[in-house]
Amino acid sequence: MLVHLNGQLVPHDRAAVSVFDRGFIFGDGLYEGLRAFTDTRTGRMRVIGLEAHARRLRRGLIEARIEWDASRLGPLTAELLEASGLKDAFVYWQITRGTPDLSRGPARSRVPGAGERPTVFGYASAMAPLSLASPEPGVKRASLQPDLRWMRGTLKSTSLLGNVLAAMGAADHQADEAILFRETPGGVLVTEGTYTNVVIVNQSGAVVTPALTDAPLLSGVTREILLAHEPTIREGRVTPDDLRIASEVLLVGTTTMVSSVTHLDGVPVGDASPGPHARRLAARLAAIIAAGDDERLPG
Ligand SMILES: Cc1ncc(COP(=O)(O)O)c(C=O)c1O
């Protein structure tokens, strides 16, 4: 497999990064996960919500004080996809703060030096073809797990130990994904999954996704696309109890698209199969992407 490393395409088994890279030592970096598919209108590959991914990365880099031009995300992805020969792909990018100048000081200084240059790494891997004509929601089992992560949930940090531990906790309960909850000034609230955002259909039939203003969570691009184009979804407070009595629980994300949670901690949700809102939103997301409206989002 060819991967991108610092401006070059190289075979993955010849790509080398310093063991003192701050991404490796501190998890000092950001990442993005994109989905590319072959657009039948043009016959060319296209990344879903590319501008939103670039915008999120740009904002994250500014917040993390890593200097890298996020407008390169699109062209570099196109180059990687072309080299991969894939028709449907997941594309991963990671930008770390880079390797300190070892002659000038200890490699473990938390404060970065002046001379570091970001390490840029990307790869593309095959995905099943995106079905835009007849989209079916995926199905997942979920488990409620405490959100033990830091407070900067809008940053797509490569430090994923909190997500990893929660996902392992969920796997211990035979679940595919953890749905996280944490104490907030407004009480105990559901935040998100370890790689997905959460949407519920509550007892009154309202379709609600946890608000970014109530708790630290990622502004997922899939969530952004749905919120921008699907007025039935609103942001609000979701408690673990809301989740337990919801008529539908959905997980949304780049690889997950719209999936339906059939079991929460082993208990069936609804009739344990995708409900009408899961079907409607899976079809809606596919229609938005098919029309190219995933690129028309408010900045
Ligand atoms: C913690 C977390 N929440 C939500 C998402 C979904 O975001 P997106 O729709 O941009 O894939 C992800 C994606 O990896 C994630 O890691």
mmCIF file of C-alpha atoms and ligand atoms in Angstrom:
data_model
loop_
_atom_site.group_PDB
_atom_site.id
_atom_site.type_symbol
_atom_site.label_atom_id
_atom_site.label_comp_id
_atom_site.label_asym_id
_atom_site.label_seq_id
_atom_site.Cartn_x
_atom_site.Cartn_y
_atom_site.Cartn_z
ATOM 1 C CA MET A 1 0.000 0.000 0.000
ATOM 2 C CA LEU A 2 1.236 3.496 -0.832
ATOM 3 C CA VAL A 3 0.923 5.999 1.983
ATOM 4 C CA HIS A 4 1.548 9.721 2.154
ATOM 5 C CA LEU A 5 4.352 10.802 4.468
ATOM 6 C CA ASN A 6 5.542 14.400 4.601
ATOM 7 C CA GLY A 7 4.848 15.262 0.983
ATOM 8 C CA GLN A 8 5.767 11.918 -0.594
ATOM 9 C CA LEU A 9 3.958 8.756 -1.568
ATOM 10 C CA VAL A 10 5.922 5.796 -0.221
ATOM 11 C CA PRO A 11 5.234 2.068 0.288
ATOM 12 C CA HIS A 12 3.801 1.684 3.794
ATOM 13 C CA ASP A 13 6.550 -0.693 4.901
ATOM 14 C CA ARG A 14 9.204 1.849 3.949
ATOM 15 C CA ALA A 15 7.509 4.862 5.597
ATOM 16 C CA ALA A 16 9.474 5.853 8.715
ATOM 17 C CA VAL A 17 8.702 8.390 11.442
ATOM 18 C CA SER A 18 11.039 9.372 14.265
ATOM 19 C CA VAL A 19 10.429 7.557 17.545
ATOM 20 C CA PHE A 20 10.637 11.021 19.136
ATOM 21 C CA ASP A 21 7.763 12.388 17.077
ATOM 22 C CA ARG A 22 5.447 14.174 19.503
ATOM 23 C CA GLY A 23 2.506 12.321 17.988
ATOM 24 C CA PHE A 24 4.081 9.039 19.113
ATOM 25 C CA ILE A 25 5.361 10.280 22.485
ATOM 26 C CA PHE A 26 2.496 12.561 23.575
ATOM 27 C CA GLY A 27 -0.393 11.914 21.192
ATOM 28 C CA ASP A 28 0.289 15.538 20.221
ATOM 29 C CA GLY A 29 -1.595 15.709 16.961
ATOM 30 C CA LEU A 30 -4.914 15.836 15.140
ATOM 31 C CA TYR A 31 -6.526 13.530 12.633
ATOM 32 C CA GLU A 32 -9.357 13.377 10.109
ATOM 33 C CA GLY A 33 -11.222 10.401 8.688
ATOM 34 C CA LEU A 34 -12.817 10.940 5.263
ATOM 35 C CA ARG A 35 -14.991 8.821 3.035
ATOM 36 C CA ALA A 36 -14.503 8.885 -0.717
ATOM 37 C CA PHE A 37 -16.788 7.298 -3.269
ATOM 38 C CA THR A 38 -17.209 7.303 -7.035
ATOM 39 C CA ASP A 39 -19.762 9.946 -7.955
ATOM 40 C CA THR A 40 -21.958 8.450 -10.686
ATOM 41 C CA ARG A 41 -22.806 11.954 -11.972
ATOM 42 C CA THR A 42 -19.192 12.670 -12.906
ATOM 43 C CA GLY A 43 -17.564 9.226 -12.787
ATOM 44 C CA ARG A 44 -14.927 10.746 -10.503
ATOM 45 C CA MET A 45 -14.116 10.147 -6.875
ATOM 46 C CA ARG A 46 -15.431 12.614 -4.390
ATOM 47 C CA VAL A 47 -15.025 13.041 -0.630
ATOM 48 C CA ILE A 48 -18.221 13.450 1.396
ATOM 49 C CA GLY A 49 -18.266 16.818 3.184
ATOM 50 C CA LEU A 50 -14.680 17.628 2.214
ATOM 51 C CA GLU A 51 -15.019 21.337 3.017
ATOM 52 C CA ALA A 52 -16.449 20.581 6.460
ATOM 53 C CA HIS A 53 -13.565 18.198 7.190
ATOM 54 C CA ALA A 54 -11.038 20.827 6.068
ATOM 55 C CA ARG A 55 -12.791 23.483 8.167
ATOM 56 C CA ARG A 56 -12.803 21.274 11.270
ATOM 57 C CA LEU A 57 -9.127 20.450 10.753
ATOM 58 C CA ARG A 58 -8.247 24.121 10.203
ATOM 59 C CA ARG A 59 -9.999 25.150 13.413
ATOM 60 C CA GLY A 60 -8.409 22.287 15.332
ATOM 61 C CA LEU A 61 -4.934 23.154 14.093
ATOM 62 C CA ILE A 62 -5.390 26.762 15.183
ATOM 63 C CA GLU A 63 -6.584 25.649 18.622
ATOM 64 C CA ALA A 64 -3.756 23.135 18.955
ATOM 65 C CA ARG A 65 -1.260 25.703 17.622
ATOM 66 C CA ILE A 66 0.060 23.378 14.935
ATOM 67 C CA GLU A 67 0.975 25.189 11.742
ATOM 68 C CA TRP A 68 -0.284 23.350 8.707
ATOM 69 C CA ASP A 69 -2.388 24.530 5.781
ATOM 70 C CA ALA A 70 -5.670 22.589 5.972
ATOM 71 C CA SER A 71 -6.603 23.626 2.412
ATOM 72 C CA ARG A 72 -4.110 20.943 1.323
ATOM 73 C CA LEU A 73 -6.447 18.240 2.605
ATOM 74 C CA GLY A 74 -8.418 18.079 -0.680
ATOM 75 C CA PRO A 75 -5.511 18.000 -3.171
ATOM 76 C CA LEU A 76 -3.470 15.560 -1.050
ATOM 77 C CA THR A 77 -6.496 13.282 -0.687
ATOM 78 C CA ALA A 78 -7.073 13.356 -4.460
ATOM 79 C CA GLU A 79 -3.424 12.393 -5.023
ATOM 80 C CA LEU A 80 -3.607 9.565 -2.492
ATOM 81 C CA LEU A 81 -6.840 8.237 -3.986
ATOM 82 C CA GLU A 82 -5.431 8.319 -7.490
ATOM 83 C CA ALA A 83 -2.365 6.353 -6.353
ATOM 84 C CA SER A 84 -4.556 3.845 -4.481
ATOM 85 C CA GLY A 85 -6.710 2.957 -7.489
ATOM 86 C CA LEU A 86 -9.645 2.475 -5.110
ATOM 87 C CA LYS A 87 -13.248 3.257 -6.057
ATOM 88 C CA ASP A 88 -14.595 3.543 -2.498
ATOM 89 C CA ALA A 89 -12.226 4.413 0.292
ATOM 90 C CA PHE A 90 -11.722 5.516 3.848
ATOM 91 C CA VAL A 91 -8.966 8.132 3.946
ATOM 92 C CA TYR A 92 -7.070 8.838 7.140
ATOM 93 C CA TRP A 93 -4.919 11.927 7.741
ATOM 94 C CA GLN A 94 -2.841 12.660 10.794
ATOM 95 C CA ILE A 95 -0.936 15.868 11.457
ATOM 96 C CA THR A 96 1.312 15.755 14.510
ATOM 97 C CA ARG A 97 3.424 18.550 15.928
ATOM 98 C CA GLY A 98 6.518 16.750 14.655
ATOM 99 C CA THR A 99 9.906 15.823 16.073
ATOM 100 C CA PRO A 100 11.814 18.140 18.406
ATOM 101 C CA ASP A 101 15.353 19.209 17.645
ATOM 102 C CA LEU A 102 17.109 16.646 19.857
ATOM 103 C CA SER A 103 20.406 18.572 19.940
ATOM 104 C CA ARG A 104 18.740 21.490 21.688
ATOM 105 C CA GLY A 105 16.908 20.029 24.608
ATOM 106 C CA PRO A 106 15.122 17.124 26.161
ATOM 107 C CA ALA A 107 12.787 15.252 23.855
ATOM 108 C CA ARG A 108 10.192 15.116 26.629
ATOM 109 C CA SER A 109 9.677 18.833 27.054
ATOM 110 C CA ARG A 110 5.919 19.403 27.086
ATOM 111 C CA VAL A 111 6.447 22.854 25.641
ATOM 112 C CA PRO A 112 7.305 22.469 21.983
ATOM 113 C CA GLY A 113 10.456 24.056 20.576
ATOM 114 C CA ALA A 114 10.455 26.571 17.774
ATOM 115 C CA GLY A 115 11.861 24.317 15.070
ATOM 116 C CA GLU A 116 9.363 21.460 14.863
ATOM 117 C CA ARG A 117 7.704 20.832 11.547
ATOM 118 C CA PRO A 118 4.442 18.892 11.498
ATOM 119 C CA THR A 119 4.548 15.256 10.505
ATOM 120 C CA VAL A 120 1.864 14.596 7.898
ATOM 121 C CA PHE A 121 0.716 11.034 7.319
ATOM 122 C CA GLY A 122 -2.184 9.707 5.272
ATOM 123 C CA TYR A 123 -3.463 6.419 3.870
ATOM 124 C CA ALA A 124 -6.489 5.186 1.929
ATOM 125 C CA SER A 125 -8.110 1.812 2.511
ATOM 126 C CA ALA A 126 -10.929 0.044 0.690
ATOM 127 C CA MET A 127 -14.543 0.409 1.804
ATOM 128 C CA ALA A 128 -17.677 -1.327 0.622
ATOM 129 C CA PRO A 129 -19.358 0.657 -2.183
ATOM 130 C CA LEU A 130 -21.608 3.436 -0.954
ATOM 131 C CA SER A 131 -25.205 2.610 -1.753
ATOM 132 C CA LEU A 132 -26.866 5.933 -2.545
ATOM 133 C CA ALA A 133 -29.714 4.441 -4.595
ATOM 134 C CA SER A 134 -31.047 2.047 -1.943
ATOM 135 C CA PRO A 135 -29.508 3.008 1.394
ATOM 136 C CA GLU A 136 -30.198 0.738 4.339
ATOM 137 C CA PRO A 137 -29.343 1.781 7.881
ATOM 138 C CA GLY A 138 -26.618 -0.302 9.476
ATOM 139 C CA VAL A 139 -27.317 -2.052 12.773
ATOM 140 C CA LYS A 140 -25.258 -1.856 15.948
ATOM 141 C CA ARG A 141 -25.368 -2.948 19.545
ATOM 142 C CA ALA A 142 -24.350 -0.234 21.995
ATOM 143 C CA SER A 143 -23.398 -0.009 25.643
ATOM 144 C CA LEU A 144 -23.562 3.033 27.909
ATOM 145 C CA GLN A 145 -20.096 3.830 29.228
ATOM 146 C CA PRO A 146 -18.767 6.726 31.316
ATOM 147 C CA ASP A 147 -17.101 9.472 29.290
ATOM 148 C CA LEU A 148 -13.679 9.707 30.946
ATOM 149 C CA ARG A 149 -12.111 11.884 28.261
ATOM 150 C CA TRP A 150 -10.825 15.426 28.415
ATOM 151 C CA MET A 151 -12.919 18.586 27.987
ATOM 152 C CA ARG A 152 -11.776 19.564 24.474
ATOM 153 C CA GLY A 153 -14.125 17.261 22.620
ATOM 154 C CA THR A 154 -14.289 19.479 19.535
ATOM 155 C CA LEU A 155 -10.619 18.740 18.842
ATOM 156 C CA LYS A 156 -10.092 15.593 16.820
ATOM 157 C CA SER A 157 -7.071 14.647 18.882
ATOM 158 C CA THR A 158 -4.976 11.577 18.117
ATOM 159 C CA SER A 159 -4.929 10.905 21.894
ATOM 160 C CA LEU A 160 -7.735 8.359 21.805
ATOM 161 C CA LEU A 161 -7.049 6.369 24.982
ATOM 162 C CA GLY A 162 -10.376 7.488 26.500
ATOM 163 C CA ASN A 163 -12.226 6.336 23.382
ATOM 164 C CA VAL A 164 -10.267 3.080 23.285
ATOM 165 C CA LEU A 165 -11.056 2.242 26.914
ATOM 166 C CA ALA A 166 -14.741 3.041 26.442
ATOM 167 C CA ALA A 167 -14.893 0.918 23.282
ATOM 168 C CA MET A 168 -13.214 -1.946 25.161
ATOM 169 C CA GLY A 169 -15.759 -1.522 27.978
ATOM 170 C CA ALA A 170 -18.540 -1.775 25.390
ATOM 171 C CA ALA A 171 -16.935 -4.823 23.768
ATOM 172 C CA ASP A 172 -16.897 -6.493 27.204
ATOM 173 C CA HIS A 173 -20.709 -6.174 26.999
ATOM 174 C CA GLN A 174 -20.802 -7.658 23.473
ATOM 175 C CA ALA A 175 -21.516 -4.194 22.020
ATOM 176 C CA ASP A 176 -20.086 -2.664 18.820
ATOM 177 C CA GLU A 177 -19.994 0.907 20.108
ATOM 178 C CA ALA A 178 -19.997 2.744 23.433
ATOM 179 C CA ILE A 179 -22.457 5.575 23.981
ATOM 180 C CA LEU A 180 -20.786 7.935 26.429
ATOM 181 C CA PHE A 181 -22.278 9.945 29.291
ATOM 182 C CA ARG A 182 -20.709 12.422 31.652
ATOM 183 C CA GLU A 183 -21.423 14.821 34.491
ATOM 184 C CA THR A 184 -21.969 18.357 33.169
ATOM 185 C CA PRO A 185 -23.147 21.607 34.798
ATOM 186 C CA GLY A 186 -26.602 20.689 33.458
ATOM 187 C CA GLY A 187 -26.604 17.173 34.975
ATOM 188 C CA VAL A 188 -25.520 13.828 33.583
ATOM 189 C CA LEU A 189 -25.749 13.939 29.782
ATOM 190 C CA VAL A 190 -25.080 11.685 26.835
ATOM 191 C CA THR A 191 -22.226 13.059 24.729
ATOM 192 C CA GLU A 192 -21.427 10.838 21.722
ATOM 193 C CA GLY A 193 -20.027 7.481 20.682
ATOM 194 C CA THR A 194 -16.317 6.656 20.440
ATOM 195 C CA TYR A 195 -16.408 7.184 16.660
ATOM 196 C CA THR A 196 -19.989 8.318 16.094
ATOM 197 C CA ASN A 197 -22.493 10.984 17.112
ATOM 198 C CA VAL A 198 -25.774 10.011 18.730
ATOM 199 C CA VAL A 199 -29.315 10.876 17.611
ATOM 200 C CA ILE A 200 -32.399 9.699 19.503
ATOM 201 C CA VAL A 201 -36.099 9.698 18.837
ATOM 202 C CA ASN A 202 -37.565 10.540 22.224
ATOM 203 C CA GLN A 203 -40.914 9.570 23.747
ATOM 204 C CA SER A 204 -42.607 12.644 22.195
ATOM 205 C CA GLY A 205 -41.316 11.694 18.758
ATOM 206 C CA ALA A 206 -38.715 14.513 18.666
ATOM 207 C CA VAL A 207 -35.429 13.730 16.911
ATOM 208 C CA VAL A 208 -32.632 15.075 19.110
ATOM 209 C CA THR A 209 -28.833 15.034 19.002
ATOM 210 C CA PRO A 210 -26.721 16.165 21.987
ATOM 211 C CA ALA A 211 -25.876 19.881 21.723
ATOM 212 C CA LEU A 212 -22.243 20.981 21.413
ATOM 213 C CA THR A 213 -22.938 23.706 23.965
ATOM 214 C CA ASP A 214 -23.987 21.302 26.754
ATOM 215 C CA ALA A 215 -20.978 18.972 26.876
ATOM 216 C CA PRO A 216 -17.658 18.402 25.112
ATOM 217 C CA LEU A 217 -18.225 16.401 21.949
ATOM 218 C CA LEU A 218 -17.075 16.346 18.357
ATOM 219 C CA SER A 219 -18.913 18.269 15.696
ATOM 220 C CA GLY A 220 -19.098 15.258 13.409
ATOM 221 C CA VAL A 221 -19.297 16.057 9.718
ATOM 222 C CA THR A 222 -22.149 13.576 9.222
ATOM 223 C CA ARG A 223 -24.017 15.235 12.094
ATOM 224 C CA GLU A 224 -23.315 18.669 10.532
ATOM 225 C CA ILE A 225 -24.615 17.520 7.139
ATOM 226 C CA LEU A 226 -27.807 16.127 8.669
ATOM 227 C CA LEU A 227 -28.415 19.178 10.885
ATOM 228 C CA ALA A 228 -27.936 21.534 7.919
ATOM 229 C CA HIS A 229 -30.340 19.735 5.592
ATOM 230 C CA GLU A 230 -32.779 17.873 7.794
ATOM 231 C CA PRO A 231 -34.895 20.281 9.839
ATOM 232 C CA THR A 232 -36.538 17.499 11.842
ATOM 233 C CA ILE A 233 -33.316 17.009 13.826
ATOM 234 C CA ARG A 234 -32.638 19.449 16.629
ATOM 235 C CA GLU A 235 -29.828 19.856 19.124
ATOM 236 C CA GLY A 236 -30.730 19.398 22.768
ATOM 237 C CA ARG A 237 -30.072 17.660 26.047
ATOM 238 C CA VAL A 238 -30.075 13.874 26.046
ATOM 239 C CA THR A 239 -29.792 12.059 29.367
ATOM 240 C CA PRO A 240 -28.941 8.368 29.829
ATOM 241 C CA ASP A 241 -32.598 7.857 30.849
ATOM 242 C CA ASP A 242 -33.791 9.526 27.615
ATOM 243 C CA LEU A 243 -31.600 7.072 25.776
ATOM 244 C CA ARG A 244 -32.933 4.059 27.666
ATOM 245 C CA ILE A 245 -36.554 4.907 26.870
ATOM 246 C CA ALA A 246 -36.001 6.292 23.360
ATOM 247 C CA SER A 247 -38.100 4.721 20.625
ATOM 248 C CA GLU A 248 -35.048 4.823 18.327
ATOM 249 C CA VAL A 249 -31.344 5.354 18.945
ATOM 250 C CA LEU A 250 -29.166 6.161 15.935
ATOM 251 C CA LEU A 251 -25.426 6.454 15.465
ATOM 252 C CA VAL A 252 -24.098 8.681 12.675
ATOM 253 C CA GLY A 253 -20.585 9.072 11.337
ATOM 254 C CA THR A 254 -18.325 8.925 8.312
ATOM 255 C CA THR A 255 -17.965 5.143 8.275
ATOM 256 C CA THR A 256 -21.264 4.416 10.035
ATOM 257 C CA MET A 257 -23.450 6.762 7.937
ATOM 258 C CA VAL A 258 -26.844 6.317 9.678
ATOM 259 C CA SER A 259 -27.031 3.186 11.809
ATOM 260 C CA SER A 260 -29.688 1.959 14.132
ATOM 261 C CA VAL A 261 -28.938 0.746 17.657
ATOM 262 C CA THR A 262 -30.875 -2.486 18.067
ATOM 263 C CA HIS A 263 -29.755 -3.233 21.635
ATOM 264 C CA LEU A 264 -28.566 -0.995 24.432
ATOM 265 C CA ASP A 265 -26.669 -2.990 27.056
ATOM 266 C CA GLY A 266 -28.428 -6.098 25.783
ATOM 267 C CA VAL A 267 -31.941 -4.596 26.056
ATOM 268 C CA PRO A 268 -33.815 -4.320 22.729
ATOM 269 C CA VAL A 269 -34.450 -0.764 21.486
ATOM 270 C CA GLY A 270 -37.976 -0.675 20.000
ATOM 271 C CA ASP A 271 -38.436 -3.930 18.139
ATOM 272 C CA ALA A 272 -34.646 -4.396 17.806
ATOM 273 C CA SER A 273 -34.593 -3.504 14.120
ATOM 274 C CA PRO A 274 -34.127 -0.188 12.231
ATOM 275 C CA GLY A 275 -37.172 1.997 12.849
ATOM 276 C CA PRO A 276 -38.879 4.513 10.544
ATOM 277 C CA HIS A 277 -36.577 7.404 11.504
ATOM 278 C CA ALA A 278 -33.433 5.336 10.900
ATOM 279 C CA ARG A 279 -34.751 4.433 7.436
ATOM 280 C CA ARG A 280 -35.857 7.994 6.698
ATOM 281 C CA LEU A 281 -32.546 9.549 7.802
ATOM 282 C CA ALA A 282 -30.421 6.939 6.011
ATOM 283 C CA ALA A 283 -32.363 7.733 2.810
ATOM 284 C CA ARG A 284 -32.127 11.478 3.464
ATOM 285 C CA LEU A 285 -28.345 11.373 3.998
ATOM 286 C CA ALA A 286 -27.926 9.383 0.782
ATOM 287 C CA ALA A 287 -30.115 11.880 -1.119
ATOM 288 C CA ILE A 288 -28.146 14.845 0.249
ATOM 289 C CA ILE A 289 -24.863 13.231 -0.838
ATOM 290 C CA ALA A 290 -26.257 12.192 -4.232
ATOM 291 C CA ALA A 291 -27.286 15.817 -4.862
ATOM 292 C CA GLY A 292 -23.865 17.114 -3.758
ATOM 293 C CA ASP A 293 -25.500 19.055 -0.929
ATOM 294 C CA ASP A 294 -22.984 17.710 1.586
ATOM 295 C CA GLU A 295 -20.716 20.447 0.209
ATOM 296 C CA ARG A 296 -23.328 23.111 0.926
ATOM 297 C CA LEU A 297 -23.091 23.658 4.655
ATOM 298 C CA PRO A 298 -23.141 26.838 6.685
ATOM 299 C CA GLY A 299 -19.523 27.774 7.614
HETATM 300 C C1 LIG B 1 -15.630 10.855 18.987
HETATM 301 C C2 LIG B 1 -16.268 10.962 17.638
HETATM 302 N N1 LIG B 1 -17.522 11.453 17.542
HETATM 303 C C3 LIG B 1 -18.141 11.557 16.345
HETATM 304 C C4 LIG B 1 -17.532 11.135 15.177
HETATM 305 C C5 LIG B 1 -18.266 11.244 13.866
HETATM 306 O O1 LIG B 1 -17.693 12.282 13.098
HETATM 307 P P1 LIG B 1 -17.745 12.263 11.509
HETATM 308 O O2 LIG B 1 -19.174 12.322 11.112
HETATM 309 O O3 LIG B 1 -16.979 13.498 11.116
HETATM 310 O O4 LIG B 1 -17.079 11.000 11.084
HETATM 311 C C6 LIG B 1 -16.223 10.631 15.226
HETATM 312 C C7 LIG B 1 -15.537 10.198 14.028
HETATM 313 O O5 LIG B 1 -14.477 9.597 14.055
HETATM 314 C C8 LIG B 1 -15.572 10.541 16.484
HETATM 315 O O6 LIG B 1 -14.318 10.066 16.604
#
